[in-house]
Amino acid sequence: MAVAVVLLSGAPFHGGCCRHKVFLSLLGPLLSNSKLYSSYRRPGAEPKKKLSWQNADFSFKKSIDHLKTQLSLLTKETQDYLQGPGGHPLSQHVLEQTRVLWQFRSQEDLNKWVISSDVEIGGKSKVYIKLGRNNQAALLYGTLNTEVPRDGETKYSGYCSMRSRPAVGSFNRKKYYDWSNFNSLYLRVRGDGRPWMVNIYTDPYFSHQKDDLYSYFMFTRGGPYWEEIKIPFSKFFFSSRGRVQDNQHPVWLDKASFLTLGLTIGDKVDGPFQLEIDFIGLLNDRAHREEFAYETYDKN
Amino acid sequence: FTASLLLGTTLTISSNHWIMAWAGLEINTLAILPMISKSHHPRAIEAATKYFLTQATASALLLFSSMINAWQTGQWDITQLTNPTSCLILTSAIAMKLGLVPFHFWFPEVLQGTPLTTGLLLSTLMKFPPITLLYMTSPSLNPTVLTSMAILSTALGGWMGLNQTQIRKILAFSSISHLGWMTIIISYNPKLTLLNFYLYALMTTATFLTLHTTKASKLSTLMTTWTKAPALNAALLLTLLSLAGLPPLTGFLPKWLIIQELTKQDMA
């Protein structure tokens, strides 16, 4: 700001012939590669940030292969569209009461999920994911460490999470699902007694909504037996940037392009954790009649 | 807000000056925005934002078209729109206001984000002023542009409504399709457009109010309404068939007359 003022005040002093020099010096930060923001890098962050065009692969053969893949996806989508909503017949859409979204039987199923922990902010937690015994479940395990990174600005640490990759169709377009027939999330898990948080990140059409998250808790029992946990969508509370909002509303499921369904552990207890997940699905629980568990701010 | 809607509609349909017509359209847009975003749900806010952006753009184009005409011809009369550029810009503005292809992308999303009663207003009352403007300027507009937009609207409205599971989106695509029928005949017999619009408004009102009574917003809920209100469900069946244009029902009449008129014009 002060530099701009000095430059601008210098412009009439030097006269019209030097205006282009002033213009160039104003554009200097843009023309050079220097960063306009602070150069402090968090301990867990990547060392060098490549510009997006530097990541582009200009190989002709790869682009043809990619185009063929996308066209085949588009063909499949057209065929699904001819069959009915979501690629299934209409009768199935109307009558179905359960649907399996993710199940863990192969490495390909694991690749649909991304694991992360507080290492990205400089923490020391560890998280790993692998297929369980007999390829019947996914095993998410690791160690939680609540030691705060000493960078002067982080106050809390100690979380590990597993998030699903966004569902994309042909040509990287968002896939939209209609999940309004269901009212509960159904998970078959075997935990170790630690509480987890289930997060749903819905499609942010506008950038104001990109920090919005719907969350609820999943308390695991531990022990040798599998448990089936039903979490109604009416229980999910709304938060933005980590802060629970006063103005609560239920999750709308009609345009569910859930970019992320996440499972996070952050119970502030140091030590190992383990969660086996057989499958995650949807359920239409007819016994659950609640529309929303929290008070909504209905304005007249 | 309903009074403002009626004011805006009346202002537009009764005006013969472009500025008054534009003012009426703006009043309509501004009045319906709080009704769309009443629930303050992110989906409703999204619908309101999309509606505002498209309608504001269309209003700006409309004003721009009238100003070009005023600059070229020196008058602001709605029925005296003679400049070809003005006519083209007005066609695109009205298409955006109505939701004709290729400016239809906002309509299903907006209707999905609104309550059923507001959706009813969006489908019927908010269409009336642009249809009136189209009616008043129809002799000056390019028939080829209108016909191509109409055919695309009719086709795409039908095809895109096929795999929908949300009723409001189905009704939005039905609206796009009906607007295509209205637009195709406006250059040849504008009164048929108005007949089609009135009958469409009547049928859509009946549909929306029935769905509002039975609180059905998706297909699976609609499947079980027959147990709660069998007579109303049967009436809804007939209304939907009428919207589709089945012969013994009223909805067939405008389609028949339009096809008859198009045949006379060597188009069908």
mmCIF file of C-alpha atoms in Angstrom, chain B residues 61-251:
data_model
loop_
_atom_site.group_PDB
_atom_site.id
_atom_site.type_symbol
_atom_site.label_atom_id
_atom_site.label_comp_id
_atom_site.label_asym_id
_atom_site.label_seq_id
_atom_site.Cartn_x
_atom_site.Cartn_y
_atom_site.Cartn_z
ATOM 1 C CA LEU B 61 -30.980 -6.904 -21.555
ATOM 2 C CA LEU B 62 -34.602 -5.848 -21.840
ATOM 3 C CA LEU B 63 -33.764 -2.294 -20.866
ATOM 4 C CA PHE B 64 -30.819 -2.309 -23.239
ATOM 5 C CA SER B 65 -33.045 -3.483 -26.066
ATOM 6 C CA SER B 66 -35.627 -0.783 -25.409
ATOM 7 C CA MET B 67 -32.912 1.873 -25.190
ATOM 8 C CA ILE B 68 -31.423 0.851 -28.528
ATOM 9 C CA ASN B 69 -34.880 1.044 -30.049
ATOM 10 C CA ALA B 70 -35.505 4.421 -28.455
ATOM 11 C CA TRP B 71 -32.160 5.675 -29.724
ATOM 12 C CA GLN B 72 -32.860 4.494 -33.255
ATOM 13 C CA THR B 73 -36.549 5.294 -33.567
ATOM 14 C CA GLY B 74 -37.032 8.010 -30.963
ATOM 15 C CA GLN B 75 -39.952 6.405 -29.140
ATOM 16 C CA TRP B 76 -40.509 4.044 -26.226
ATOM 17 C CA ASP B 77 -43.710 2.349 -27.339
ATOM 18 C CA ILE B 78 -43.707 -1.383 -26.670
ATOM 19 C CA THR B 79 -45.660 -2.259 -29.813
ATOM 20 C CA GLN B 80 -43.358 -0.200 -32.026
ATOM 21 C CA LEU B 81 -40.206 -2.258 -31.571
ATOM 22 C CA THR B 82 -38.718 -2.020 -35.055
ATOM 23 C CA ASN B 83 -34.944 -2.133 -34.717
ATOM 24 C CA PRO B 84 -33.660 -5.658 -35.572
ATOM 25 C CA THR B 85 -30.921 -5.597 -32.919
ATOM 26 C CA SER B 86 -33.461 -4.579 -30.309
ATOM 27 C CA CYS B 87 -35.724 -7.418 -31.349
ATOM 28 C CA LEU B 88 -32.938 -9.968 -31.032
ATOM 29 C CA ILE B 89 -31.845 -8.711 -27.635
ATOM 30 C CA LEU B 90 -35.448 -8.612 -26.472
ATOM 31 C CA THR B 91 -35.971 -12.207 -27.615
ATOM 32 C CA SER B 92 -33.007 -13.361 -25.567
ATOM 33 C CA ALA B 93 -34.168 -11.295 -22.579
ATOM 34 C CA ILE B 94 -37.666 -12.743 -22.668
ATOM 35 C CA ALA B 95 -36.255 -16.241 -23.194
ATOM 36 C CA MET B 96 -34.131 -15.774 -20.083
ATOM 37 C CA LYS B 97 -37.104 -14.480 -18.114
ATOM 38 C CA LEU B 98 -39.305 -17.374 -19.159
ATOM 39 C CA GLY B 99 -36.751 -20.144 -19.056
ATOM 40 C CA LEU B 100 -36.710 -21.065 -22.737
ATOM 41 C CA VAL B 101 -33.868 -23.178 -24.072
ATOM 42 C CA PRO B 102 -30.940 -22.282 -24.124
ATOM 43 C CA PHE B 103 -31.565 -20.067 -21.087
ATOM 44 C CA HIS B 104 -33.402 -22.679 -19.084
ATOM 45 C CA PHE B 105 -30.689 -24.007 -16.785
ATOM 46 C CA TRP B 106 -31.756 -21.940 -13.782
ATOM 47 C CA PHE B 107 -35.375 -22.988 -13.749
ATOM 48 C CA PRO B 108 -35.307 -26.572 -12.348
ATOM 49 C CA GLU B 109 -32.778 -25.672 -9.672
ATOM 50 C CA VAL B 110 -34.737 -22.610 -8.586
ATOM 51 C CA LEU B 111 -38.010 -24.476 -8.469
ATOM 52 C CA GLN B 112 -36.376 -27.286 -6.471
ATOM 53 C CA GLY B 113 -35.164 -24.838 -3.852
ATOM 54 C CA THR B 114 -38.509 -23.154 -3.294
ATOM 55 C CA PRO B 115 -41.605 -24.201 -1.326
ATOM 56 C CA LEU B 116 -44.480 -25.509 -3.466
ATOM 57 C CA THR B 117 -46.636 -22.377 -3.214
ATOM 58 C CA THR B 118 -43.783 -20.094 -4.268
ATOM 59 C CA GLY B 119 -43.006 -22.558 -7.030
ATOM 60 C CA LEU B 120 -46.563 -22.164 -8.210
ATOM 61 C CA LEU B 121 -46.128 -18.397 -8.377
ATOM 62 C CA LEU B 122 -42.845 -18.819 -10.232
ATOM 63 C CA SER B 123 -44.462 -21.074 -12.810
ATOM 64 C CA THR B 124 -47.600 -19.074 -13.427
ATOM 65 C CA LEU B 125 -47.681 -15.497 -12.222
ATOM 66 C CA MET B 126 -44.046 -14.730 -12.978
ATOM 67 C CA LYS B 127 -44.462 -15.991 -16.523
ATOM 68 C CA PHE B 128 -47.391 -13.728 -17.269
ATOM 69 C CA PRO B 129 -45.588 -10.372 -17.761
ATOM 70 C CA PRO B 130 -42.906 -11.743 -20.134
ATOM 71 C CA ILE B 131 -45.567 -13.582 -22.138
ATOM 72 C CA THR B 132 -47.498 -10.324 -22.382
ATOM 73 C CA LEU B 133 -44.429 -8.489 -23.641
ATOM 74 C CA LEU B 134 -43.829 -11.250 -26.154
ATOM 75 C CA TYR B 135 -47.444 -10.982 -27.234
ATOM 76 C CA MET B 136 -47.190 -7.222 -27.731
ATOM 77 C CA THR B 137 -43.951 -7.377 -29.674
ATOM 78 C CA SER B 138 -44.605 -10.612 -31.589
ATOM 79 C CA PRO B 139 -45.068 -9.012 -35.043
ATOM 80 C CA SER B 140 -41.540 -7.571 -34.879
ATOM 81 C CA LEU B 141 -39.667 -10.608 -33.622
ATOM 82 C CA ASN B 142 -37.689 -13.026 -35.763
ATOM 83 C CA PRO B 143 -39.860 -16.142 -36.321
ATOM 84 C CA THR B 144 -36.860 -18.373 -37.023
ATOM 85 C CA VAL B 145 -35.224 -17.621 -33.693
ATOM 86 C CA LEU B 146 -38.489 -18.093 -31.842
ATOM 87 C CA THR B 147 -39.285 -21.351 -33.645
ATOM 88 C CA SER B 148 -35.860 -22.852 -33.022
ATOM 89 C CA MET B 149 -35.975 -21.905 -29.331
ATOM 90 C CA ALA B 150 -39.484 -23.307 -29.085
ATOM 91 C CA ILE B 151 -38.625 -26.633 -30.695
ATOM 92 C CA LEU B 152 -35.549 -27.019 -28.514
ATOM 93 C CA SER B 153 -37.573 -26.140 -25.412
ATOM 94 C CA THR B 154 -40.289 -28.644 -26.219
ATOM 95 C CA ALA B 155 -37.794 -31.401 -26.935
ATOM 96 C CA LEU B 156 -35.381 -30.756 -24.098
ATOM 97 C CA GLY B 157 -38.160 -30.107 -21.603
ATOM 98 C CA GLY B 158 -39.518 -33.541 -22.349
ATOM 99 C CA TRP B 159 -36.238 -35.437 -22.452
ATOM 100 C CA MET B 160 -34.633 -33.860 -19.413
ATOM 101 C CA GLY B 161 -37.748 -34.455 -17.354
ATOM 102 C CA LEU B 162 -37.580 -38.193 -17.974
ATOM 103 C CA ASN B 163 -35.303 -39.428 -15.224
ATOM 104 C CA GLN B 164 -36.167 -36.936 -12.537
ATOM 105 C CA THR B 165 -37.280 -38.124 -9.160
ATOM 106 C CA GLN B 166 -38.128 -34.763 -7.628
ATOM 107 C CA ILE B 167 -41.591 -33.545 -8.583
ATOM 108 C CA ARG B 168 -40.694 -29.867 -8.606
ATOM 109 C CA LYS B 169 -37.988 -30.481 -11.175
ATOM 110 C CA ILE B 170 -40.415 -32.505 -13.285
ATOM 111 C CA LEU B 171 -42.872 -29.603 -13.179
ATOM 112 C CA ALA B 172 -40.080 -27.194 -14.096
ATOM 113 C CA PHE B 173 -39.268 -29.218 -17.195
ATOM 114 C CA SER B 174 -42.976 -29.445 -17.953
ATOM 115 C CA SER B 175 -43.105 -25.670 -17.770
ATOM 116 C CA ILE B 176 -40.160 -25.356 -20.160
ATOM 117 C CA SER B 177 -41.901 -27.700 -22.566
ATOM 118 C CA HIS B 178 -45.184 -25.805 -22.425
ATOM 119 C CA LEU B 179 -43.397 -22.524 -22.948
ATOM 120 C CA GLY B 180 -41.970 -24.036 -26.100
ATOM 121 C CA TRP B 181 -45.480 -24.722 -27.331
ATOM 122 C CA MET B 182 -46.515 -21.167 -26.475
ATOM 123 C CA THR B 183 -43.547 -19.637 -28.242
ATOM 124 C CA ILE B 184 -43.797 -21.586 -31.468
ATOM 125 C CA ILE B 185 -47.197 -20.158 -32.368
ATOM 126 C CA ILE B 186 -46.715 -16.597 -31.217
ATOM 127 C CA SER B 187 -45.538 -15.313 -34.585
ATOM 128 C CA TYR B 188 -48.550 -16.759 -36.408
ATOM 129 C CA ASN B 189 -51.463 -16.633 -33.996
ATOM 130 C CA PRO B 190 -50.612 -14.885 -30.701
ATOM 131 C CA LYS B 191 -54.054 -15.545 -29.239
ATOM 132 C CA LEU B 192 -53.293 -19.248 -29.170
ATOM 133 C CA THR B 193 -50.269 -18.455 -27.039
ATOM 134 C CA LEU B 194 -52.484 -16.741 -24.523
ATOM 135 C CA LEU B 195 -55.014 -19.588 -24.583
ATOM 136 C CA ASN B 196 -52.216 -22.080 -24.037
ATOM 137 C CA PHE B 197 -50.849 -19.998 -21.179
ATOM 138 C CA TYR B 198 -54.180 -19.645 -19.396
ATOM 139 C CA LEU B 199 -54.926 -23.357 -19.621
ATOM 140 C CA TYR B 200 -51.371 -24.215 -18.568
ATOM 141 C CA ALA B 201 -51.645 -21.853 -15.592
ATOM 142 C CA LEU B 202 -54.933 -23.464 -14.558
ATOM 143 C CA MET B 203 -53.574 -27.001 -14.773
ATOM 144 C CA THR B 204 -50.318 -26.121 -13.046
ATOM 145 C CA THR B 205 -52.164 -24.375 -10.245
ATOM 146 C CA ALA B 206 -54.258 -27.461 -9.692
ATOM 147 C CA THR B 207 -51.154 -29.667 -9.687
ATOM 148 C CA PHE B 208 -49.142 -27.531 -7.315
ATOM 149 C CA LEU B 209 -51.998 -27.073 -4.870
ATOM 150 C CA THR B 210 -52.694 -30.808 -4.846
ATOM 151 C CA LEU B 211 -49.045 -31.567 -4.174
ATOM 152 C CA HIS B 212 -49.012 -28.933 -1.447
ATOM 153 C CA THR B 213 -52.050 -30.535 0.207
ATOM 154 C CA THR B 214 -50.563 -34.002 0.110
ATOM 155 C CA LYS B 215 -47.055 -32.673 0.974
ATOM 156 C CA ALA B 216 -45.527 -34.752 -1.781
ATOM 157 C CA SER B 217 -42.295 -33.417 -3.189
ATOM 158 C CA LYS B 218 -40.727 -36.600 -4.509
ATOM 159 C CA LEU B 219 -41.937 -39.582 -6.458
ATOM 160 C CA SER B 220 -41.713 -42.067 -3.607
ATOM 161 C CA THR B 221 -43.968 -39.877 -1.447
ATOM 162 C CA LEU B 222 -46.390 -39.513 -4.337
ATOM 163 C CA MET B 223 -46.644 -43.298 -4.529
ATOM 164 C CA THR B 224 -48.248 -43.417 -1.100
ATOM 165 C CA THR B 225 -50.646 -40.455 -1.327
ATOM 166 C CA TRP B 226 -53.454 -42.631 -2.633
ATOM 167 C CA THR B 227 -53.935 -44.083 0.832
ATOM 168 C CA LYS B 228 -54.290 -40.627 2.401
ATOM 169 C CA ALA B 229 -56.406 -38.834 -0.197
ATOM 170 C CA PRO B 230 -57.660 -41.213 -2.901
ATOM 171 C CA ALA B 231 -60.059 -38.786 -4.579
ATOM 172 C CA LEU B 232 -57.435 -36.043 -4.698
ATOM 173 C CA ASN B 233 -54.952 -38.506 -6.077
ATOM 174 C CA ALA B 234 -57.339 -39.456 -8.844
ATOM 175 C CA ALA B 235 -57.898 -35.779 -9.639
ATOM 176 C CA LEU B 236 -54.136 -35.278 -9.701
ATOM 177 C CA LEU B 237 -53.871 -38.139 -12.175
ATOM 178 C CA LEU B 238 -56.336 -36.446 -14.505
ATOM 179 C CA THR B 239 -54.623 -33.069 -14.100
ATOM 180 C CA LEU B 240 -51.226 -34.530 -14.941
ATOM 181 C CA LEU B 241 -52.643 -36.294 -17.978
ATOM 182 C CA SER B 242 -54.211 -33.009 -19.013
ATOM 183 C CA LEU B 243 -50.792 -31.306 -18.639
ATOM 184 C CA ALA B 244 -49.370 -34.016 -20.842
ATOM 185 C CA GLY B 245 -51.980 -33.218 -23.483
ATOM 186 C CA LEU B 246 -54.082 -36.361 -23.583
ATOM 187 C CA PRO B 247 -57.012 -36.019 -26.054
ATOM 188 C CA PRO B 248 -60.232 -36.054 -24.110
ATOM 189 C CA LEU B 249 -58.827 -33.642 -21.506
ATOM 190 C CA THR B 250 -58.522 -29.872 -21.690
ATOM 191 C CA GLY B 251 -54.769 -29.842 -22.124
#
